[in-house]
PDB file of C-alpha atoms in Angstrom:
ATOM      1  CA  MET A   1      39.006  -6.026 175.928  1.00  0.00           C
ATOM      2  CA  SER A   2      38.665  -7.703 178.818  1.00  0.00           C
ATOM      3  CA  ASP A   3      38.285  -4.552 182.082  1.00  0.00           C
ATOM      4  CA  ALA A   4      41.271  -7.389 183.201  1.00  0.00           C
ATOM      5  CA  THR A   5      44.570  -5.055 184.340  1.00  0.00           C
ATOM      6  CA  PRO A   6      47.162  -6.993 181.112  1.00  0.00           C
ATOM      7  CA  ALA A   7      50.341  -7.939 182.401  1.00  0.00           C
ATOM      8  CA  ALA A   8      53.276  -6.253 183.198  1.00  0.00           C
ATOM      9  CA  ASP A   9      55.055  -7.313 181.102  1.00  0.00           C
ATOM     10  CA  SER A  10      53.199  -8.137 178.106  1.00  0.00           C
ATOM     11  CA  LEU A  11      53.182  -5.032 175.303  1.00  0.00           C
ATOM     12  CA  ALA A  12      49.454  -4.106 176.751  1.00  0.00           C
ATOM     13  CA  GLY A  13      51.120  -3.606 179.981  1.00  0.00           C
ATOM     14  CA  ARG A  14      54.004  -2.495 179.063  1.00  0.00           C
ATOM     15  CA  LEU A  15      52.579   0.699 177.602  1.00  0.00           C
ATOM     16  CA  ALA A  16      50.435   0.895 180.260  1.00  0.00           C
ATOM     17  CA  GLU A  17      52.321   1.822 182.626  1.00  0.00           C
ATOM     18  CA  VAL A  18      55.232   3.593 179.831  1.00  0.00           C
ATOM     19  CA  THR A  19      51.405   6.150 179.996  1.00  0.00           C
ATOM     20  CA  GLY A  20      51.277   6.380 183.873  1.00  0.00           C
ATOM     21  CA  ARG A  21      54.303   6.951 184.172  1.00  0.00           C
ATOM     22  CA  VAL A  22      54.357  10.018 181.091  1.00  0.00           C
ATOM     23  CA  SER A  23      52.059  11.610 183.490  1.00  0.00           C
ATOM     24  CA  ASP A  24      53.176  11.058 186.708  1.00  0.00           C
ATOM     25  CA  ALA A  25      55.944  13.046 185.273  1.00  0.00           C
ATOM     26  CA  ALA A  26      53.671  15.798 183.547  1.00  0.00           C
ATOM     27  CA  ARG A  27      51.566  16.058 186.826  1.00  0.00           C
ATOM     28  CA  ASP A  28      54.965  16.743 188.893  1.00  0.00           C
ATOM     29  CA  ALA A  29      56.402  19.557 185.991  1.00  0.00           C
ATOM     30  CA  GLY A  30      52.914  20.890 186.851  1.00  0.00           C
ATOM     31  CA  ARG A  31      51.405  20.139 183.247  1.00  0.00           C
ATOM     32  CA  ASP A  32      48.637  18.386 181.193  1.00  0.00           C
ATOM     33  CA  PRO A  33      49.130  15.379 179.935  1.00  0.00           C
ATOM     34  CA  ALA A  34      47.727  15.686 176.645  1.00  0.00           C
ATOM     35  CA  GLU A  35      49.930  17.788 175.351  1.00  0.00           C
ATOM     36  CA  ILE A  36      52.488  14.954 175.530  1.00  0.00           C
ATOM     37  CA  THR A  37      52.728  12.858 172.341  1.00  0.00           C
ATOM     38  CA  THR A  38      54.568   9.286 172.758  1.00  0.00           C
ATOM     39  CA  ILE A  39      55.161   8.043 169.932  1.00  0.00           C
ATOM     40  CA  VAL A  40      56.200   4.550 169.806  1.00  0.00           C
ATOM     41  CA  VAL A  41      59.511   3.464 167.642  1.00  0.00           C
ATOM     42  CA  THR A  42      59.082  -0.114 166.754  1.00  0.00           C
ATOM     43  CA  LYS A  43      62.828   0.141 165.099  1.00  0.00           C
ATOM     44  CA  PHE A  44      64.121  -4.463 163.292  1.00  0.00           C
ATOM     45  CA  HIS A  45      60.233  -5.251 165.288  1.00  0.00           C
ATOM     46  CA  PRO A  46      57.652  -6.450 163.108  1.00  0.00           C
ATOM     47  CA  ALA A  47      54.435  -4.797 160.899  1.00  0.00           C
ATOM     48  CA  ALA A  48      52.643  -7.041 163.155  1.00  0.00           C
ATOM     49  CA  LEU A  49      53.014  -6.029 166.792  1.00  0.00           C
ATOM     50  CA  VAL A  50      52.202  -2.135 165.783  1.00  0.00           C
ATOM     51  CA  ALA A  51      48.753  -4.162 164.048  1.00  0.00           C
ATOM     52  CA  GLU A  52      48.603  -5.004 167.231  1.00  0.00           C
ATOM     53  CA  LEU A  53      49.388  -1.076 168.856  1.00  0.00           C
ATOM     54  CA  ALA A  54      47.119   0.205 167.332  1.00  0.00           C
ATOM     55  CA  GLU A  55      44.791  -2.382 168.603  1.00  0.00           C
ATOM     56  CA  LEU A  56      44.905  -0.714 172.213  1.00  0.00           C
ATOM     57  CA  GLY A  57      45.042   2.998 171.058  1.00  0.00           C
ATOM     58  CA  VAL A  58      48.172   3.340 170.008  1.00  0.00           C
ATOM     59  CA  ARG A  59      48.329   6.929 166.974  1.00  0.00           C
ATOM     60  CA  ASP A  60      51.705   7.218 167.163  1.00  0.00           C
ATOM     61  CA  VAL A  61      54.938   5.053 165.654  1.00  0.00           C
ATOM     62  CA  GLY A  62      58.343   6.370 165.403  1.00  0.00           C
ATOM     63  CA  GLU A  63      61.026   4.482 162.802  1.00  0.00           C
ATOM     64  CA  ASN A  64      64.442   5.916 162.904  1.00  0.00           C
ATOM     65  CA  ARG A  65      65.524   3.397 158.891  1.00  0.00           C
ATOM     66  CA  HIS A  66      63.581   4.553 156.308  1.00  0.00           C
ATOM     67  CA  GLN A  67      62.684   0.877 154.127  1.00  0.00           C
ATOM     68  CA  GLU A  68      61.898  -1.033 157.394  1.00  0.00           C
ATOM     69  CA  ALA A  69      59.473   2.422 157.789  1.00  0.00           C
ATOM     70  CA  GLN A  70      58.538   2.199 154.313  1.00  0.00           C
ATOM     71  CA  ALA A  71      57.573  -1.132 153.451  1.00  0.00           C
ATOM     72  CA  LYS A  72      55.475  -0.871 157.069  1.00  0.00           C
ATOM     73  CA  ALA A  73      53.552   1.956 156.523  1.00  0.00           C
ATOM     74  CA  ALA A  74      52.566   0.541 153.205  1.00  0.00           C
ATOM     75  CA  GLU A  75      51.445  -3.010 155.220  1.00  0.00           C
ATOM     76  CA  LEU A  76      48.967  -1.079 157.300  1.00  0.00           C
ATOM     77  CA  ALA A  77      47.724   1.883 155.915  1.00  0.00           C
ATOM     78  CA  GLY A  78      44.849   0.217 156.686  1.00  0.00           C
ATOM     79  CA  LEU A  79      45.221   1.498 160.361  1.00  0.00           C
ATOM     80  CA  ASP A  80      44.807   4.612 161.570  1.00  0.00           C
ATOM     81  CA  LEU A  81      48.451   5.624 162.090  1.00  0.00           C
ATOM     82  CA  ARG A  82      51.084   8.932 162.332  1.00  0.00           C
ATOM     83  CA  TRP A  83      54.422   7.569 161.117  1.00  0.00           C
ATOM     84  CA  HIS A  84      56.903   9.494 162.446  1.00  0.00           C
ATOM     85  CA  PHE A  85      60.303   9.437 161.012  1.00  0.00           C
ATOM     86  CA  VAL A  86      63.080  10.061 163.368  1.00  0.00           C
ATOM     87  CA  GLY A  87      66.455   8.536 162.150  1.00  0.00           C
ATOM     88  CA  GLN A  88      69.062   9.450 159.604  1.00  0.00           C
ATOM     89  CA  LEU A  89      67.062  11.004 156.612  1.00  0.00           C
ATOM     90  CA  GLN A  90      69.380  10.099 153.533  1.00  0.00           C
ATOM     91  CA  SER A  91      67.874  12.732 150.830  1.00  0.00           C
ATOM     92  CA  LYS A  92      68.289  11.304 148.078  1.00  0.00           C
ATOM     93  CA  LYS A  93      65.072   9.198 149.786  1.00  0.00           C
ATOM     94  CA  ALA A  94      63.138  12.520 151.380  1.00  0.00           C
ATOM     95  CA  ARG A  95      60.527  12.409 148.257  1.00  0.00           C
ATOM     96  CA  GLN A  96      59.764   8.605 149.454  1.00  0.00           C
ATOM     97  CA  ALA A  97      60.085   9.258 152.968  1.00  0.00           C
ATOM     98  CA  ARG A  98      57.172  12.118 152.686  1.00  0.00           C
ATOM     99  CA  ALA A  99      54.725  10.148 151.364  1.00  0.00           C
ATOM    100  CA  TYR A 100      54.348   7.743 154.967  1.00  0.00           C
ATOM    101  CA  ALA A 101      55.903  10.148 157.112  1.00  0.00           C
ATOM    102  CA  SER A 102      53.712  12.427 159.162  1.00  0.00           C
ATOM    103  CA  ALA A 103      56.344  14.340 160.991  1.00  0.00           C
ATOM    104  CA  ILE A 104      59.910  14.328 160.182  1.00  0.00           C
ATOM    105  CA  HIS A 105      62.418  14.959 163.121  1.00  0.00           C
ATOM    106  CA  SER A 106      65.326  14.013 161.923  1.00  0.00           C
ATOM    107  CA  VAL A 107      65.915  17.551 159.090  1.00  0.00           C
ATOM    108  CA  ASP A 108      69.774  18.172 159.896  1.00  0.00           C
ATOM    109  CA  ARG A 109      71.239  20.097 156.829  1.00  0.00           C
ATOM    110  CA  GLU A 110      70.488  22.423 153.961  1.00  0.00           C
ATOM    111  CA  ALA A 111      70.693  19.497 151.826  1.00  0.00           C
ATOM    112  CA  LEU A 112      68.179  17.549 153.140  1.00  0.00           C
ATOM    113  CA  VAL A 113      65.148  20.775 153.658  1.00  0.00           C
ATOM    114  CA  ASP A 114      65.601  21.412 149.742  1.00  0.00           C
ATOM    115  CA  ALA A 115      65.275  17.169 148.811  1.00  0.00           C
ATOM    116  CA  LEU A 116      62.183  17.797 151.164  1.00  0.00           C
ATOM    117  CA  ARG A 117      60.442  20.938 149.257  1.00  0.00           C
ATOM    118  CA  SER A 118      56.435  20.515 148.018  1.00  0.00           C
ATOM    119  CA  ASP A 119      54.456  22.496 146.035  1.00  0.00           C
ATOM    120  CA  GLU A 120      51.705  20.364 146.281  1.00  0.00           C
ATOM    121  CA  ALA A 121      51.391  19.030 150.184  1.00  0.00           C
ATOM    122  CA  SER A 122      52.986  19.472 153.643  1.00  0.00           C
ATOM    123  CA  VAL A 123      54.670  18.188 156.652  1.00  0.00           C
ATOM    124  CA  ASP A 124      55.551  18.227 159.712  1.00  0.00           C
ATOM    125  CA  CYS A 125      59.024  18.765 160.438  1.00  0.00           C
ATOM    126  CA  PHE A 126      61.314  19.573 163.454  1.00  0.00           C
ATOM    127  CA  VAL A 127      65.491  20.625 163.477  1.00  0.00           C
ATOM    128  CA  GLN A 128      67.274  17.355 164.995  1.00  0.00           C
ATOM    129  CA  VAL A 129      70.301  19.694 166.911  1.00  0.00           C
ATOM    130  CA  ASN A 130      73.243  18.410 167.971  1.00  0.00           C
ATOM    131  CA  LEU A 131      74.704  18.589 171.561  1.00  0.00           C
ATOM    132  CA  THR A 132      77.961  16.149 171.560  1.00  0.00           C
ATOM    133  CA  ASP A 133      81.814  17.989 169.797  1.00  0.00           C
ATOM    134  CA  ASP A 134      81.169  14.921 167.440  1.00  0.00           C
ATOM    135  CA  PRO A 135      80.050  16.854 164.256  1.00  0.00           C
ATOM    136  CA  GLY A 136      79.836  12.883 162.727  1.00  0.00           C
ATOM    137  CA  ARG A 137      76.277  12.681 165.140  1.00  0.00           C
ATOM    138  CA  GLY A 138      72.967  13.923 163.938  1.00  0.00           C
ATOM    139  CA  GLY A 139      71.993  17.131 163.626  1.00  0.00           C
ATOM    140  CA  VAL A 140      72.698  20.643 163.604  1.00  0.00           C
ATOM    141  CA  ALA A 141      75.706  22.487 165.099  1.00  0.00           C
ATOM    142  CA  PRO A 142      74.184  24.892 167.630  1.00  0.00           C
ATOM    143  CA  ASP A 143      75.835  27.963 166.130  1.00  0.00           C
ATOM    144  CA  ARG A 144      74.208  27.011 162.290  1.00  0.00           C
ATOM    145  CA  LEU A 145      70.457  26.408 164.389  1.00  0.00           C
ATOM    146  CA  GLU A 146      69.260  29.847 162.463  1.00  0.00           C
ATOM    147  CA  ALA A 147      70.110  29.589 158.794  1.00  0.00           C
ATOM    148  CA  LEU A 148      68.748  26.016 158.598  1.00  0.00           C
ATOM    149  CA  VAL A 149      65.245  27.232 160.505  1.00  0.00           C
ATOM    150  CA  GLU A 150      65.484  29.961 158.902  1.00  0.00           C
ATOM    151  CA  ARG A 151      65.952  27.367 155.186  1.00  0.00           C
ATOM    152  CA  VAL A 152      62.904  25.994 156.887  1.00  0.00           C
ATOM    153  CA  LEU A 153      60.618  29.075 157.410  1.00  0.00           C
ATOM    154  CA  GLU A 154      61.303  29.227 153.549  1.00  0.00           C
ATOM    155  CA  THR A 155      60.905  26.122 151.987  1.00  0.00           C
ATOM    156  CA  PRO A 156      57.612  24.899 150.453  1.00  0.00           C
ATOM    157  CA  GLY A 157      56.490  21.982 151.524  1.00  0.00           C
ATOM    158  CA  LEU A 158      58.127  22.112 155.276  1.00  0.00           C
ATOM    159  CA  ARG A 159      55.787  23.095 158.384  1.00  0.00           C
ATOM    160  CA  LEU A 160      58.191  23.344 160.109  1.00  0.00           C
ATOM    161  CA  ARG A 161      57.217  22.456 164.521  1.00  0.00           C
ATOM    162  CA  GLY A 162      60.883  23.019 166.566  1.00  0.00           C
ATOM    163  CA  LEU A 163      63.880  21.252 167.651  1.00  0.00           C
ATOM    164  CA  MET A 164      64.374  17.574 167.742  1.00  0.00           C
ATOM    165  CA  ALA A 165      67.226  15.768 170.121  1.00  0.00           C
ATOM    166  CA  VAL A 166      68.282  13.163 171.012  1.00  0.00           C
ATOM    167  CA  ALA A 167      70.864  14.140 175.389  1.00  0.00           C
ATOM    168  CA  PRO A 168      75.145  12.266 175.650  1.00  0.00           C
ATOM    169  CA  LEU A 169      75.713   9.872 176.253  1.00  0.00           C
ATOM    170  CA  GLY A 170      78.039   9.451 179.488  1.00  0.00           C
ATOM    171  CA  GLU A 171      76.243  12.293 180.965  1.00  0.00           C
ATOM    172  CA  PRO A 172      72.857  13.041 183.244  1.00  0.00           C
ATOM    173  CA  ALA A 173      69.908  14.445 180.480  1.00  0.00           C
ATOM    174  CA  ARG A 174      68.009  16.957 181.781  1.00  0.00           C
ATOM    175  CA  PRO A 175      70.980  19.626 181.825  1.00  0.00           C
ATOM    176  CA  ALA A 176      71.151  18.397 177.403  1.00  0.00           C
ATOM    177  CA  PHE A 177      67.194  18.380 178.170  1.00  0.00           C
ATOM    178  CA  ALA A 178      67.507  22.192 179.721  1.00  0.00           C
ATOM    179  CA  ARG A 179      69.587  22.981 176.860  1.00  0.00           C
ATOM    180  CA  VAL A 180      67.322  21.661 174.156  1.00  0.00           C
ATOM    181  CA  ARG A 181      64.839  24.311 175.605  1.00  0.00           C
ATOM    182  CA  ALA A 182      66.554  27.750 175.043  1.00  0.00           C
ATOM    183  CA  MET A 183      67.961  26.500 171.903  1.00  0.00           C
ATOM    184  CA  SER A 184      63.857  26.731 171.266  1.00  0.00           C
ATOM    185  CA  GLU A 185      63.931  29.590 172.955  1.00  0.00           C
ATOM    186  CA  ARG A 186      65.762  31.398 169.594  1.00  0.00           C
ATOM    187  CA  VAL A 187      63.925  29.148 166.809  1.00  0.00           C
ATOM    188  CA  GLN A 188      60.440  30.410 168.898  1.00  0.00           C
ATOM    189  CA  LYS A 189      62.223  34.260 167.729  1.00  0.00           C
ATOM    190  CA  LEU A 190      61.848  33.176 164.160  1.00  0.00           C
ATOM    191  CA  ASP A 191      59.068  31.357 163.255  1.00  0.00           C
ATOM    192  CA  PRO A 192      56.389  32.128 167.664  1.00  0.00           C
ATOM    193  CA  THR A 193      54.431  28.866 166.794  1.00  0.00           C
ATOM    194  CA  ALA A 194      57.780  26.059 166.384  1.00  0.00           C
ATOM    195  CA  ARG A 195      57.192  25.367 170.154  1.00  0.00           C
ATOM    196  CA  ASP A 196      57.509  21.988 169.916  1.00  0.00           C
ATOM    197  CA  LEU A 197      60.195  20.130 171.451  1.00  0.00           C
ATOM    198  CA  SER A 198      61.119  16.311 170.254  1.00  0.00           C
ATOM    199  CA  MET A 199      63.242  14.858 172.682  1.00  0.00           C
ATOM    200  CA  GLY A 200      62.734  12.068 176.022  1.00  0.00           C
ATOM    201  CA  MET A 201      63.422   7.848 175.463  1.00  0.00           C
ATOM    202  CA  SER A 202      63.050   6.044 177.126  1.00  0.00           C
ATOM    203  CA  HIS A 203      65.271   6.217 180.043  1.00  0.00           C
ATOM    204  CA  ASP A 204      64.893   9.415 179.991  1.00  0.00           C
ATOM    205  CA  PHE A 205      61.867  10.705 178.675  1.00  0.00           C
ATOM    206  CA  ARG A 206      61.168  12.098 182.841  1.00  0.00           C
ATOM    207  CA  ASP A 207      64.130  14.577 182.115  1.00  0.00           C
ATOM    208  CA  ALA A 208      62.477  15.379 179.350  1.00  0.00           C
ATOM    209  CA  ILE A 209      58.572  15.605 179.979  1.00  0.00           C
ATOM    210  CA  MET A 210      60.414  18.441 182.992  1.00  0.00           C
ATOM    211  CA  GLU A 211      62.152  20.018 180.338  1.00  0.00           C
ATOM    212  CA  GLY A 212      59.052  20.743 178.342  1.00  0.00           C
ATOM    213  CA  ALA A 213      59.475  17.910 175.640  1.00  0.00           C
ATOM    214  CA  THR A 214      56.015  17.344 173.721  1.00  0.00           C
ATOM    215  CA  HIS A 215      56.555  14.680 171.818  1.00  0.00           C
ATOM    216  CA  LEU A 216      58.704  11.101 173.873  1.00  0.00           C
ATOM    217  CA  ARG A 217      60.364   8.687 171.332  1.00  0.00           C
ATOM    218  CA  ILE A 218      59.739   5.236 172.403  1.00  0.00           C
ATOM    219  CA  GLY A 219      60.969   2.519 172.407  1.00  0.00           C
ATOM    220  CA  THR A 220      62.612  -0.161 174.497  1.00  0.00           C
ATOM    221  CA  ALA A 221      60.142   0.291 177.203  1.00  0.00           C
ATOM    222  CA  ILE A 222      56.532   0.049 175.678  1.00  0.00           C
ATOM    223  CA  THR A 223      58.004  -3.351 172.784  1.00  0.00           C
ATOM    224  CA  GLY A 224      60.581  -4.716 175.072  1.00  0.00           C
ATOM    225  CA  ASN A 225      64.027  -5.566 173.173  1.00  0.00           C
ATOM    226  CA  ARG A 226      64.609  -5.817 169.732  1.00  0.00           C
ATOM    227  CA  PRO A 227      65.074  -8.408 167.300  1.00  0.00           C
ATOM    228  CA  VAL A 228      68.921  -9.256 167.020  1.00  0.00           C
ATOM    229  CA  ALA A 229      68.112  -7.509 162.531  1.00  0.00           C
ATOM    230  CA  GLY A 230      68.473 -10.412 160.324  1.00  0.00           C
TER     231      GLY A 230
END
């Protein structure tokens, strides 16, 4: 690989820029950049782009559509990648998602927890919380958080990592992420090891880092604009 600085508008250039911004934000928050995992979300992008990311050193890749994730994971099975499922998951697809995903970031209801049960192997999971008043949005309502966490903890085959959230549109992201951080403290009373926070995307990952995010889900800032879905 050349020592030349990659062009800013190239995939390598965008990855380098985001990596630098993540490190800067972590240091500003008094944190070690090494404790933050950047998941590159590649929705609608071809497997070839994921392969290029792997050549650039990316190991954590996110998808939010099961059929697309399943196909890419199969095509790129020879690469050392960790696939993160970050979208809404139908219960009937849960067992298929377990087959390729290292982590499920969108566990938000008891039916999905039950569908993810396994006596053979464990998968990492995050409980998604809904930060809006719209019950149609993904995530468990905050007042039902403990009940769902307890269901996860008693279900074989699930290893609870922490919480996931999407900041609501139309309001400042950092206060929303601060609410997630407070909810995380509630979760840790049930499982002290469930300290991770999956939050922060292309437009708000600095705010997420300032509030303790450990897993960022970044798409367009690294991959560029998504192709139009066919």
